[in-house]
XYZ file of C-alpha atoms in Angstrom:
86
model
C 194.613 55.256 60.273
C 196.174 56.164 63.152
C 198.127 58.736 64.615
C 201.065 57.759 64.519
C 200.772 57.272 60.930
C 199.891 61.073 60.400
C 202.854 63.466 59.575
C 204.156 66.627 62.285
C 202.027 69.480 61.866
C 205.519 71.198 60.994
C 205.769 68.881 57.528
C 202.171 69.483 56.522
C 203.307 73.592 56.514
C 205.938 72.929 54.078
C 205.382 72.748 50.299
C 206.819 69.512 48.673
C 209.904 71.771 47.128
C 210.891 72.551 50.655
C 210.687 68.902 51.798
C 212.699 67.930 49.004
C 214.898 70.799 49.343
C 215.535 69.816 53.202
C 215.965 66.487 51.956
C 218.804 66.978 49.906
C 220.675 69.105 52.361
C 220.481 66.713 54.632
C 221.665 63.882 53.168
C 223.810 65.538 49.836
C 227.110 63.372 50.345
C 224.840 59.983 50.325
C 222.922 61.212 47.955
C 225.464 61.456 45.812
C 227.527 58.215 46.362
C 224.446 56.678 45.858
C 224.323 58.506 42.201
C 227.835 57.931 41.760
C 227.974 54.222 42.505
C 224.690 53.313 40.140
C 226.322 55.448 37.257
C 229.972 53.219 37.829
C 227.501 49.918 37.898
C 225.503 50.341 35.165
C 228.827 51.498 32.549
C 230.395 48.745 33.869
C 227.515 46.546 33.427
C 226.536 47.341 30.160
C 230.254 47.321 29.229
C 230.985 43.673 30.043
C 227.907 42.689 28.693
C 228.564 44.496 25.149
C 231.932 43.271 24.276
C 232.849 40.542 27.507
C 229.507 38.405 26.595
C 228.605 39.843 23.181
C 226.311 36.418 22.462
C 224.982 36.347 25.722
C 221.210 36.897 25.817
C 219.736 39.796 27.211
C 218.639 38.085 29.911
C 222.696 38.380 31.319
C 222.372 41.892 31.100
C 219.262 41.851 33.425
C 220.928 39.774 35.360
C 224.406 41.429 35.728
C 222.213 44.827 36.443
C 220.816 42.538 39.665
C 224.057 42.183 40.879
C 224.627 45.520 41.640
C 222.409 45.095 44.560
C 224.170 43.198 46.877
C 227.465 45.321 45.138
C 225.684 48.106 46.502
C 225.125 47.338 49.848
C 228.648 45.422 49.988
C 230.508 48.357 49.176
C 229.169 50.472 51.442
C 228.682 48.362 54.637
C 232.954 47.240 53.719
C 233.289 51.208 53.641
C 231.398 51.569 57.131
C 233.656 49.197 58.667
C 236.514 50.764 57.474
C 235.883 53.898 58.958
C 235.096 52.075 61.854
C 237.990 50.457 62.502
C 240.728 53.632 61.673
C-alpha cells in the first residue's frame, strides 16, 4: 500500500460516527434529494408493474428498477443544466 492510499492523520483520530456525521452534514441536501428520488422511482415502478402490467413476468419489474439508474442521472444532470442556464 502506498502513502497516497492511506487516510490523513486527522481522519484516523475521528470515530466512525464522527466521520458519518460530518459526511451527512456536508451533503445533507444531496442525500435527501437522492432518497426522495429513490422512493418516488421505486413507488412508480412498483405501481406500474402491479397495475399497468399485472400479467408481466417478474423480470419486467427488475427492468423498471434498473431503468431508474439512467433516469436518476438524466434527471439530476438536467437540473444542473437548468441551474447553470439561469
